[in-house]
Structure formats: structure tokens, C-alpha cells
């Protein structure tokens, strides 16, 4: 195999922390190379170095057997390297075509040739079988298509080496399948795809080789066909990982959360939630399965006080919480783990300890006569950092200095630690590593066993199945069916997710 990327002896320190500690990495032409490792292992840092976002302290890089110095992303792009970041970098208000050509627009003497841009983008999309409407505004597109725009943007710049940082974290299973098809098209075209993921089944499915990082070091590079997911997990975490959650049958008690005939409009003025009713009892985990975009987001936003409903009611322990704002929802005993930690869950520039108190700073525990007890707050944060194993975290450092998965752990630590009875967990393990998923799942079960009611919304069927006591399936804003988790099958849930209802049998509702 011809190497297109060769990184040798890469060192990058942030203060005393070695995010990359003498790392060697290479990827071949026409290869899908997966890069895995725990949260904070140094994957994004390594790829940011390859893309010229971060300057390494030591080490060398060769592209197509030529030694290069990648001082900034423009140099990387010139060398045929493209990267789609963990968090997209598109301009939401611009069109697809504008986003794709941005920075290398066709036209002369400073005039932007809109028609040429549209045409070029359409041709490109056609060539790589990536269907997209060049005139659509990016903010109106579902995440899967926004990602497609990012990929097209790389291809427009003639990238030969494509870096995808956790591309599937935000995708539906269908979108993931489409992405994999694209990846295969790209590699058969001779391109190199470097693919960061926490989902080991994806590694097994799509990669030719896999490199494993642990605590800043590269611990192994293997042929995917020669290992199992379990072996890979052990290499990553340094111990074996339980893929199965251990839990006793639930003993549901009183109703904590009730949704009655709820109707909610989407941002686009369509009815996204169309008469949903459900209950979550103390001591149970109710999972909501569904393909993303079927009303889950709007439903959850109403429950969290972030959006108004147009009809129906939400009851918390029997009293209406309709039209509550987020603070009132919290005060009524609801913990909320949002699916988008950057937009809703965190204040990126604020310190880790401040984030751990976000929304709870006025509680009696941390507040004396209107003054925050900073000492108490920081020691509380310190305890959570150790209990939730938030790697690389110093209480006073800004949250943005943490790796993606560790940022997610900050949200979880906060929401699990203020004694709430109702837990709304929207994609709680998005972007976290397998060890941390195991931990989060154990925590959710423990909260259930302590008498909390957990409402779990997840696009990940494995997660739904391993945690839920009851499974609800949402389709086009309606609950298609309810199943007891112990006798539900993936096929059944899958059918309901696709809107196929079966009368009789074990489908209730
Ligand atoms: N700008 C920065 N300042 C300080 N520390 C940083 C910075 N960027 C990254 N780090 C630290 O370097 C380490 C590696 O981070 P990196 O983002 O590369 O991890 P990762 O493997 O991509 O993790 P994840 O799976 O959570 O995305 C982490 O401990 C992180 O906190
Ligand atoms: Mg990362």
C-alpha cells in the first residue's frame, strides 16, 4: 500500500498535558483508516495537526512521500487535505453552493459568479452521487445533509485525504448508511479517508485498518479484519468492557411526568408533534425510539421549557408545567441532558466549575444571602470531575479546553448531581467513548433504582434496547406503538420507526 499520509514522532503539549506523546500514524491511498480511543486520548489533536490547525511541538509529516510543513489549514488544503470537524463550520444563513465555494469562489475581479457556483456544485454532487439542492439554505437542512455539504466542500477543493471527526455522532442510521456508501465511493476513487469514531461496529463495518490511541499515545495499528470489536474495546480502554447493561426488572411507582395530547409546531411552522400522550413513572426508564426529525426534538424542547406547545398539557407530579421556562422546569425537579451540548448544555468559555453549577447556582446549597460560595462550588466540581472521570479537567479551566466527550460528561455530572426526580436524557451518550457509555448507562439505571423517572430519547437503537423498560416509537409526530422492552425486537421497533403499524400482537396504543 502506498502511504499518502505519514506522521512521525508527533508531540503536542498543552501546559503539562501531552495530548500527543510521540505519535506515529500513517494512512494509505484508497484506505479507510479508523482512529479510535477514549475521550481525550488525542485523536482530534492529531488530526488538527495534520490539517494545520494546531502546530506540533515536535515531529514530522510526509504527504505522498514528500516532507511538508503544514503551518495553517490553507497549506493543508493546498496539499489535498480536507477535514470535517466534530462541530460543523458552515455558515447557516448561506446557501449550499455558497458554503461549498466559500473561500475559493469562481468569478473574476472580485465578482462572485453565483450561477457558475451553482453549476459547479451540481456537477460535483452528481459525480460523487451526493444528492443536494445547491440553492437550499444550510440552516434549513437536516444534519446529515449539512455534513454532505462539508464533504462536498472538501471535494470542491480537490481533497485527496479526507478527515472525518466523529461524522456519525449526529447522524440517523439511514444517514450513516449513506455516509458509508459515500466513503466507499471516495476510496475506490483512490482517496484516503481517516475516520474518527466511538462506535466500534462502524469501525468493523467501514474501515480497512484501525489505529488506537490511549492517553496521548498510539497503542496499536491493526488490520480490521484480524480483530473483533471486543478486542478493540479492550485495546482502547485497557480493560474489557461490558456491552450489556446489567439491571433488574423495573418496579414502576407513581407517575412523575405525564404528557397529554400534546401538539407542537416546528420552526418551519409545521405541526411536528401531533397529539402525543405518554407517562414516565418513578422507577422506570421509558425509551423514545424514532428516526431523527419525527418530532422528538420539538417534544423534548417543550418538556425542557424551551418551546411552547399549541395544545395539550405536560404534568409534573400531577400539576401542569405547561409554559414553564427552563428555570421553572428545573425547579419542578427535572434534569435535562440536551442533545446539543454546545448550543444548550454548556457555556464554553466559562470555567468547568461554573458549568457544573449552571442553572443551579441559586440553590440553597451553593448560595448564602445572594452570594455564591465559590469554595464550596469548586470543591463540588472537583468531586464530580473525579467521580465522572472527566479527563484533563481542571476546575478553573474553560469547558472548551476539554475534548468533546469530556464536555458531555460535564453536562451529565451536573444534571445527575442535583437531586432531580425526572431525568430527560436526549442522546446522552453522543460522542462519548465506550467506557463512558458503560458508566452513563449504569448511572441512568442507578437513578432509576433510586426512584427517578427517566425519559430517554435516542437515535441509537442499541442504547434504547439496553436501557429501556418500556419503548415508545415516534413517527411523524405520533406515537406509533408502545412495547415492553423485554419482549420487543429490533425488527418490530424498526417497522414502527418506518411508520408501519401492526394491529394486534404486542403493539399497544
Ligand atoms: N486548546 C486546548 N487547550 C488545552 N487542552 C486541550 C486543548 N485541546 C485539547 N486539549 C486536551 O488535550 C487532550 C486531547 O484532546 P482531544 O480533543 O485530542 O481528544 P479526543 O481524542 O479527540 O477526544 P474525544 O473523543 O472526546 O473527542 C484532552 O485532554 C484535552 O482536554
Ligand atoms: Mg475529538
Coordinates of C-alpha atoms and ligand atoms in Angstrom, one line a residue:
X1 CA 0.0 0.0 0.0
X2 CA 1.2 3.5 -0.9
X3 CA 1.1 5.8 2.1
X4 CA -0.5 9.1 1.4
X5 CA -0.1 10.4 5.0
X6 CA 2.8 9.7 7.3
X7 CA 3.2 11.4 10.6
X8 CA 6.2 10.6 12.8
X9 CA 7.0 11.4 16.4
X10 CA 4.3 13.9 16.8
X11 CA 4.3 15.7 20.2
X12 CA 1.8 18.3 21.3
X13 CA 1.6 19.6 24.9
X14 CA -1.0 21.8 26.4
X15 CA 0.7 23.0 29.5
X16 CA 2.0 19.9 31.2
X17 CA -0.5 17.6 29.5
X18 CA 0.8 15.7 26.5
X19 CA -2.2 15.5 24.2
X20 CA 0.0 13.7 21.6
X21 CA 3.0 11.9 23.0
X22 CA 5.4 10.8 20.3
X23 CA 2.7 9.6 17.9
X24 CA 3.3 7.7 14.7
X25 CA 0.4 7.5 12.2
X26 CA 0.1 6.6 8.6
X27 CA -2.8 6.1 6.2
X28 CA -2.7 4.6 2.7
X29 CA -4.1 5.6 -0.7
X30 CA -7.6 4.2 -1.1
X31 CA -7.8 3.2 2.5
X32 CA -10.4 3.9 5.2
X33 CA -8.4 4.3 8.3
X34 CA -10.4 4.4 11.6
X35 CA -8.9 6.3 14.5
X36 CA -10.3 5.3 17.9
X37 CA -9.6 5.9 21.6
X38 CA -11.2 7.2 24.7
X39 CA -12.4 10.7 25.2
X40 CA -9.3 12.9 25.5
X41 CA -7.0 10.3 24.0
X42 CA -5.7 12.9 21.5
X43 CA -7.5 11.9 18.2
X44 CA -8.8 15.4 17.3
X45 CA -5.5 17.0 18.3
X46 CA -3.6 14.6 16.0
X47 CA -5.9 15.4 13.1
X48 CA -5.9 19.1 13.8
X49 CA -2.1 18.9 13.4
X50 CA -2.5 17.2 10.1
X51 CA -4.9 19.9 9.0
X52 CA -2.6 22.7 10.1
X53 CA -5.0 24.0 12.9
X54 CA -2.5 23.2 15.6
X55 CA 1.3 23.4 15.3
X56 CA 3.0 20.3 16.8
X57 CA 5.9 20.8 19.3
X58 CA 7.8 18.1 17.6
X59 CA 7.5 15.6 14.8
X60 CA 7.4 15.4 11.0
X61 CA 4.7 14.9 8.4
X62 CA 5.0 13.5 4.9
X63 CA 2.3 13.7 2.3
X64 CA 2.8 11.4 -0.7
X65 CA 6.3 10.7 0.4
X66 CA 7.2 14.4 0.5
X67 CA 8.2 16.1 3.7
X68 CA 5.8 19.1 4.3
X69 CA 5.3 21.8 6.8
X70 CA 1.6 22.5 7.4
X71 CA 1.5 25.9 9.0
X72 CA -2.2 26.5 8.6
X73 CA -5.3 25.0 7.0
X74 CA -4.7 26.8 3.7
X75 CA -1.5 24.9 3.3
X76 CA -3.3 21.7 4.2
X77 CA -6.0 22.3 1.6
X78 CA -3.2 23.1 -0.9
X79 CA -1.8 19.7 -0.2
X80 CA -5.1 18.0 -0.8
X81 CA -6.1 17.5 2.9
X82 CA -9.7 18.2 4.0
X83 CA -11.3 18.0 7.4
X84 CA -14.9 17.9 8.6
X85 CA -14.8 18.9 12.3
X86 CA -16.6 17.4 15.2
X87 CA -18.7 20.6 15.1
X88 CA -19.5 21.8 11.7
X89 CA -18.1 25.1 10.4
X90 CA -20.7 26.1 7.9
X91 CA -22.4 29.5 7.6
X92 CA -26.0 28.7 8.4
X93 CA -27.6 31.6 6.6
X94 CA -25.8 31.0 3.3
X95 CA -26.9 28.6 0.5
X96 CA -25.3 25.2 0.0
X97 CA -23.4 26.4 -3.1
X98 CA -22.1 29.5 -1.4
X99 CA -20.9 27.4 1.6
X100 CA -19.1 25.0 -0.7
X101 CA -17.3 27.6 -2.8
X102 CA -16.7 30.0 0.1
X103 CA -13.0 31.0 0.1
X104 CA -12.4 29.7 -3.4
X105 CA -15.3 31.3 -5.3
X106 CA -15.5 31.2 -9.1
X107 CA -15.7 34.6 -10.8
X108 CA -13.4 37.3 -11.8
X109 CA -12.2 40.6 -10.4
X110 CA -13.9 40.0 -7.1
X111 CA -17.3 39.3 -8.5
X112 CA -19.0 36.2 -7.3
X113 CA -20.4 34.2 -10.1
X114 CA -23.4 32.7 -8.5
X115 CA -24.6 30.7 -11.5
X116 CA -21.1 29.2 -12.0
X117 CA -21.0 28.2 -8.4
X118 CA -24.4 26.5 -8.6
X119 CA -23.4 24.7 -11.7
X120 CA -20.1 23.5 -10.3
X121 CA -21.7 22.3 -7.1
X122 CA -24.4 20.4 -9.0
X123 CA -21.7 18.7 -11.2
X124 CA -19.7 17.8 -8.2
X125 CA -22.7 16.4 -6.3
X126 CA -23.5 14.4 -9.4
X127 CA -20.0 13.0 -9.8
X128 CA -19.9 11.7 -6.2
X129 CA -23.5 10.7 -6.1
X130 CA -24.1 13.1 -3.2
X131 CA -27.6 14.5 -4.0
X132 CA -28.1 18.0 -2.7
X133 CA -30.0 21.1 -3.7
X134 CA -27.3 23.8 -4.3
X135 CA -29.8 26.6 -3.6
X136 CA -31.1 25.4 -0.2
X137 CA -30.1 27.4 2.8
X138 CA -27.8 25.4 5.1
X139 CA -29.7 26.1 8.3
X140 CA -32.9 24.5 6.8
X141 CA -31.1 21.2 6.1
X142 CA -31.1 18.2 8.4
X143 CA -27.7 17.4 10.0
X144 CA -27.0 14.6 7.5
X145 CA -27.2 17.0 4.6
X146 CA -25.2 19.7 6.3
X147 CA -22.5 17.1 6.7
X148 CA -22.8 16.3 3.0
X149 CA -22.2 20.0 2.3
X150 CA -19.0 19.8 4.4
X151 CA -17.9 16.8 2.4
X152 CA -18.6 18.5 -0.9
X153 CA -16.7 21.5 0.3
X154 CA -13.6 19.3 0.7
X155 CA -14.2 17.7 -2.7
X156 CA -14.6 21.1 -4.3
X157 CA -11.1 21.9 -3.1
X158 CA -9.9 18.6 -4.6
X159 CA -9.1 16.9 -1.3
X160 CA -7.4 13.5 -1.6
X161 CA -7.1 13.0 2.1
X162 CA -10.4 13.4 3.9
X163 CA -10.5 13.6 7.7
X164 CA -13.9 13.0 9.3
X165 CA -14.0 13.7 13.0
X166 CA -16.9 11.7 14.5
X167 CA -19.0 12.1 11.4
X168 CA -21.8 9.7 12.6
X169 CA -22.3 11.0 16.1
X170 CA -25.2 13.2 14.9
X171 CA -26.5 11.0 12.1
X172 CA -29.5 8.7 11.9
X173 CA -28.8 5.1 11.0
X174 CA -30.0 5.8 7.5
X175 CA -27.8 8.8 7.1
X176 CA -24.9 6.8 8.4
X177 CA -25.5 4.1 5.8
X178 CA -25.5 6.8 3.1
X179 CA -22.3 8.3 4.5
X180 CA -20.6 4.8 4.4
X181 CA -21.6 4.5 0.8
X182 CA -20.0 7.8 0.1
X183 CA -16.9 6.8 1.9
X184 CA -16.6 3.7 -0.2
X185 CA -17.1 5.7 -3.4
X186 CA -14.3 8.0 -2.3
X187 CA -11.8 5.3 -1.5
X188 CA -12.5 3.5 -4.8
X189 CA -11.6 6.8 -6.4
X190 CA -8.2 6.5 -4.7
X191 CA -8.8 8.9 -1.9
X192 CA -7.8 8.3 1.7
X193 CA -10.4 8.6 4.4
X194 CA -9.5 9.0 8.0
X195 CA -12.5 8.4 10.2
X196 CA -12.7 9.1 13.9
X197 CA -15.5 7.3 15.8
X198 CA -16.5 5.8 19.1
X199 CA -18.8 3.3 17.5
X200 CA -16.9 0.1 17.1
X201 CA -19.5 -1.6 14.9
X202 CA -18.7 1.3 12.4
X203 CA -15.0 0.6 12.6
X204 CA -15.7 -3.1 11.9
X205 CA -18.0 -2.2 9.0
X206 CA -16.2 0.5 7.1
X207 CA -12.5 0.6 7.9
X208 CA -9.6 -1.3 6.4
X209 CA -7.3 -0.6 9.2
X210 CA -7.7 0.9 12.7
X211 CA -5.4 2.9 14.9
X212 CA -6.0 3.1 18.6
X213 CA -4.9 5.9 20.8
X214 CA -4.7 5.9 24.6
X215 CA -3.7 8.9 26.8
X216 CA -1.8 10.7 24.0
X217 CA 0.0 7.6 22.7
X218 CA -0.6 5.4 19.7
X219 CA -1.0 2.0 21.2
X220 CA -1.8 -0.1 18.1
X221 CA -2.5 -0.1 14.3
X222 CA -4.3 -3.2 13.2
X223 CA -6.0 -4.7 10.1
X224 CA -9.7 -4.5 10.9
X225 CA -10.4 -8.0 9.5
X226 CA -8.0 -9.5 12.0
X227 CA -9.7 -8.3 15.2
X228 CA -13.1 -8.3 17.0
X229 CA -15.0 -5.3 18.4
X230 CA -14.4 -6.7 21.9
X231 CA -10.6 -6.9 21.4
X232 CA -10.6 -3.4 20.0
X233 CA -12.6 -2.2 23.1
X234 CA -10.0 -3.7 25.4
X235 CA -7.2 -2.1 23.5
X236 CA -8.9 1.3 23.8
X237 CA -9.8 1.2 27.4
X238 CA -7.2 -1.2 28.8
X239 CA -9.8 -3.5 30.3
X240 CA -12.8 -5.5 29.0
X241 CA -16.0 -3.5 28.5
X242 CA -19.5 -4.8 29.2
X243 CA -21.6 -4.1 26.2
X244 CA -24.7 -5.3 28.1
X245 CA -26.2 -3.2 30.9
X246 CA -27.0 -5.2 34.0
X247 CA -30.3 -4.3 35.5
X248 CA -33.2 -5.8 37.5
X249 CA -36.8 -5.6 36.2
X250 CA -38.3 -2.2 36.9
X251 CA -40.8 -1.6 39.7
X252 CA -42.6 1.5 38.4
X253 CA -44.4 3.6 41.0
X254 CA -46.3 6.9 40.8
X255 CA -46.4 8.9 37.6
X256 CA -43.8 11.7 37.6
X257 CA -44.1 13.0 34.1
X258 CA -47.2 13.0 32.0
X259 CA -47.7 14.3 28.5
X260 CA -51.3 14.7 27.4
X261 CA -52.4 15.1 23.8
X262 CA -49.5 17.4 23.1
X263 CA -49.3 19.4 19.9
X264 CA -46.2 21.4 19.0
X265 CA -45.2 23.4 15.9
X266 CA -41.7 23.2 14.4
X267 CA -39.6 26.2 13.4
X268 CA -40.9 25.8 9.9
X269 CA -44.5 26.2 11.0
X270 CA -45.5 22.6 10.5
X271 CA -47.1 20.5 13.2
X272 CA -44.1 18.4 14.5
X273 CA -45.8 16.8 17.5
X274 CA -49.3 15.6 16.7
X275 CA -51.2 14.6 19.8
X276 CA -48.6 12.8 21.8
X277 CA -49.5 11.2 25.2
X278 CA -47.1 9.4 27.4
X279 CA -46.3 8.7 31.0
X280 CA -43.0 8.2 32.9
X281 CA -43.2 6.7 36.3
X282 CA -40.9 6.7 39.2
X283 CA -38.5 3.8 38.9
X284 CA -38.7 3.2 35.2
X285 CA -36.8 4.1 32.0
X286 CA -39.0 4.9 29.1
X287 CA -37.2 5.0 25.8
X288 CA -38.4 7.0 22.8
X289 CA -37.1 5.5 19.6
X290 CA -37.5 7.1 16.2
X291 CA -35.7 8.4 13.2
X292 CA -34.5 11.8 13.9
X293 CA -36.8 14.6 12.7
X294 CA -40.0 12.9 13.7
X295 CA -40.9 15.4 16.4
X296 CA -38.6 14.2 19.1
X297 CA -36.7 17.5 19.3
X298 CA -39.8 19.6 19.5
X299 CA -41.3 17.3 22.1
X300 CA -38.2 17.5 24.3
X301 CA -37.9 21.2 23.9
X302 CA -41.4 21.6 25.3
X303 CA -40.6 19.4 28.2
X304 CA -37.4 21.4 28.9
X305 CA -39.3 24.7 28.7
X306 CA -37.5 25.8 25.6
X307 CA -40.5 25.8 23.3
X308 CA -44.3 26.4 23.6
X309 CA -46.9 23.8 22.8
X310 CA -50.1 24.7 20.9
X311 CA -52.4 22.2 22.6
X312 CA -52.4 19.6 25.2
X313 CA -50.6 19.6 28.6
X314 CA -47.5 18.5 30.4
X315 CA -47.8 17.4 34.0
X316 CA -45.0 17.1 36.5
X317 CA -46.2 15.0 39.5
X318 CA -49.7 15.9 38.6
X319 CA -49.5 19.6 38.2
X320 CA -49.3 21.4 34.9
X321 CA -45.9 22.7 33.8
X322 CA -47.2 24.0 30.5
X323 CA -45.5 27.2 29.5
X324 CA -42.8 26.8 32.2
X325 CA -39.5 28.4 31.3
X326 CA -36.3 26.3 31.7
X327 CA -35.7 27.5 35.3
X328 CA -39.2 26.6 36.4
X329 CA -38.9 23.2 34.8
X330 CA -35.6 22.6 36.7
X331 CA -37.2 23.9 40.0
X332 CA -40.0 21.4 39.4
X333 CA -37.5 18.6 39.7
X334 CA -36.4 18.0 36.1
X335 CA -32.9 17.3 35.0
X336 CA -32.2 17.8 31.3
X337 CA -29.4 16.4 29.2
X338 CA -29.8 18.2 25.8
X339 CA -28.7 16.5 22.6
X340 CA -26.8 19.6 21.6
X341 CA -24.4 20.4 24.4
X342 CA -22.8 23.3 22.6
X343 CA -26.0 25.2 22.0
X344 CA -27.9 24.4 25.1
X345 CA -25.9 22.5 27.7
X346 CA -22.8 24.4 28.2
X347 CA -21.2 27.8 28.4
X348 CA -18.0 27.0 26.5
X349 CA -15.9 30.0 27.7
X350 CA -16.9 29.6 31.3
X351 CA -14.9 27.6 33.8
X352 CA -15.7 23.9 34.3
X353 CA -16.9 24.6 37.9
X354 CA -19.2 27.3 36.7
X355 CA -20.7 24.9 34.1
X356 CA -21.3 22.3 36.8
X357 CA -23.5 24.8 38.6
X358 CA -25.2 26.3 35.5
X359 CA -28.8 26.7 36.4
X360 CA -28.3 25.5 39.9
X361 CA -26.1 28.4 41.3
X362 CA -29.1 30.0 43.1
X363 CA -29.9 26.8 45.1
X364 CA -29.5 27.0 48.9
X365 CA -26.6 24.5 48.8
X366 CA -24.3 26.9 47.0
X367 CA -25.8 30.3 47.8
X368 CA -25.6 32.3 51.0
X369 CA -27.6 35.6 51.0
X370 CA -27.3 36.1 47.3
X371 CA -23.6 35.3 47.3
X372 CA -22.2 32.2 45.6
X373 CA -20.0 30.1 47.9
X374 CA -17.1 29.7 45.4
X375 CA -15.1 27.5 47.7
X376 CA -17.9 25.0 48.0
X377 CA -18.7 25.2 44.3
X378 CA -15.2 24.4 43.3
X379 CA -14.8 21.5 45.7
X380 CA -18.2 20.2 44.4
X381 CA -16.8 20.4 40.9
X382 CA -13.6 18.7 41.9
X383 CA -15.5 15.8 43.3
X384 CA -17.6 15.5 40.1
X385 CA -14.5 15.6 38.0
X386 CA -13.1 12.6 39.8
X387 CA -16.4 10.7 40.1
X388 CA -17.3 11.1 36.4
X389 CA -13.6 10.6 35.4
X390 CA -13.6 13.8 33.4
X391 CA -10.1 13.5 31.8
X392 CA -7.8 16.5 31.5
X393 CA -10.2 18.7 33.6
X394 CA -9.0 21.4 35.9
X395 CA -11.9 23.2 37.8
X396 CA -10.9 26.7 36.7
X397 CA -10.2 25.9 33.0
X398 CA -12.8 26.8 30.4
X399 CA -15.0 24.0 29.2
X400 CA -13.9 24.5 25.7
X401 CA -10.4 23.2 26.6
X402 CA -12.0 19.7 27.2
X403 CA -12.3 17.1 24.5
X404 CA -15.8 16.6 23.0
X405 CA -16.7 13.6 25.1
X406 CA -15.4 15.1 28.3
X407 CA -17.6 18.2 27.7
X408 CA -20.6 15.8 27.5
X409 CA -19.5 14.4 30.9
X410 CA -19.6 17.8 32.4
X411 CA -23.3 18.1 31.4
X412 CA -24.1 14.7 32.8
X413 CA -22.2 15.2 36.0
X414 CA -24.2 18.4 36.6
X415 CA -27.6 17.0 35.7
X416 CA -27.1 13.8 37.7
X417 CA -26.0 15.6 40.8
X418 CA -28.6 18.0 41.9
X419 CA -31.2 15.5 43.2
X420 CA -33.8 15.8 40.3
X421 CA -36.5 13.2 40.2
X422 CA -37.3 13.4 36.5
X423 CA -34.4 12.9 34.0
X424 CA -34.9 13.8 30.4
X425 CA -31.9 12.3 28.6
X426 CA -31.7 13.3 25.0
X427 CA -29.0 11.3 23.2
X428 CA -27.0 11.1 26.5
X429 CA -24.0 9.2 25.1
X430 CA -23.5 11.1 21.9
X431 CA -19.8 11.5 21.3
X432 CA -18.7 9.7 24.5
X433 CA -16.3 6.7 24.4
X434 CA -17.4 3.1 25.2
X435 CA -16.1 3.1 28.7
X436 CA -18.0 6.3 29.4
X437 CA -21.2 4.9 27.8
X438 CA -21.0 2.0 30.1
X439 CA -20.7 4.5 33.0
X440 CA -23.5 6.7 31.8
X441 CA -25.8 3.7 31.4
X442 CA -25.0 2.4 34.8
X443 CA -25.8 5.9 36.2
X444 CA -29.1 6.0 34.5
X445 CA -30.1 2.6 35.8
X446 CA -28.9 3.6 39.3
X447 CA -31.0 6.8 39.1
X448 CA -34.0 4.6 38.1
X449 CA -33.4 2.3 41.0
X450 CA -33.3 5.3 43.3
X451 CA -36.8 6.2 42.2
X452 CA -36.2 8.6 39.4
X453 CA -38.3 8.5 36.2
X454 CA -36.0 8.5 33.2
X455 CA -37.2 9.6 29.8
X456 CA -34.6 8.5 27.3
X457 CA -34.6 9.8 23.7
X458 CA -32.1 8.1 21.5
X459 CA -31.4 7.6 17.8
X460 CA -29.3 4.6 18.8
X461 CA -31.4 1.5 19.0
X462 CA -28.7 -0.4 21.0
X463 CA -29.0 2.3 23.6
X464 CA -32.8 2.2 23.6
X465 CA -32.8 -1.6 23.9
X466 CA -30.2 -1.9 26.6
X467 CA -31.7 0.7 28.9
X468 CA -35.5 0.9 28.4
X469 CA -38.1 -0.8 30.5
X470 CA -40.7 0.4 28.0
X471 CA -40.1 1.5 24.4
X472 CA -42.3 4.1 22.7
X473 CA -41.8 4.7 19.0
X474 CA -42.5 8.0 17.4
X475 CA -43.2 8.6 13.7
X476 CA -44.4 11.8 12.1
X477 CA -45.1 13.3 15.4
X478 CA -47.3 10.5 16.7
X479 CA -46.6 7.6 19.0
X480 CA -46.8 4.5 16.7
X481 CA -46.7 2.0 19.4
X482 CA -45.5 1.0 22.9
X483 CA -43.7 -2.2 23.7
X484 CA -42.4 -3.8 26.8
X485 CA -38.6 -3.8 26.3
X486 CA -38.2 -7.4 27.4
X487 CA -40.2 -8.8 24.5
X488 CA -39.6 -6.1 21.9
X489 CA -37.5 -7.0 18.9
X490 CA -35.3 -4.7 16.8
X491 CA -37.3 -5.6 13.7
X492 CA -40.6 -4.6 15.4
X493 CA -39.2 -1.3 16.6
X494 CA -37.7 -0.7 13.2
X495 CA -41.0 -1.3 11.5
X496 CA -42.8 1.1 13.8
X497 CA -40.0 3.7 13.2
X498 CA -40.7 3.4 9.5
X499 CA -44.4 4.1 10.2
X500 CA -45.7 0.5 9.7
X501 CA -48.2 -0.3 12.4
X502 CA -49.3 -3.8 13.1
X503 CA -52.7 -4.3 14.6
X504 CA -53.0 -6.7 17.5
X505 CA -50.0 -8.7 18.7
X506 CA -47.8 -6.9 21.2
X507 CA -48.3 -3.5 19.8
X508 CA -50.4 -1.4 22.2
X509 CA -51.7 2.1 21.5
Ligands
LIG1 N1 -6.8 24.0 23.2 C1 -6.6 23.2 24.2 N2 -6.1 23.6 25.4 C2 -5.9 22.8 26.5 N3 -6.1 21.5 26.4 C3 -6.5 20.9 25.3 C4 -6.8 21.8 24.1 N4 -7.2 21.0 23.1 C5 -7.2 19.7 23.6 N5 -6.8 19.7 24.9 C6 -6.6 18.5 25.7 O1 -5.9 17.5 25.0 C7 -6.4 16.2 25.2 C8 -6.8 15.5 23.9 O2 -7.9 16.2 23.4 P1 -8.5 15.7 22.0 O3 -9.6 16.7 21.7 O4 -7.5 15.5 21.0 O5 -9.2 14.3 22.4 P2 -10.1 13.3 21.5 O6 -9.3 12.0 21.5 O7 -10.5 14.0 20.3 O8 -11.4 13.1 22.5 P3 -13.0 13.0 22.2 O9 -13.2 11.6 21.8 O10 -13.6 13.3 23.5 O11 -13.3 14.0 21.1 C9 -7.6 16.4 26.2 O12 -7.2 16.1 27.5 C10 -8.0 17.8 26.0 O13 -8.5 18.3 27.2
LIG2 MG1 -12.3 14.6 19.5

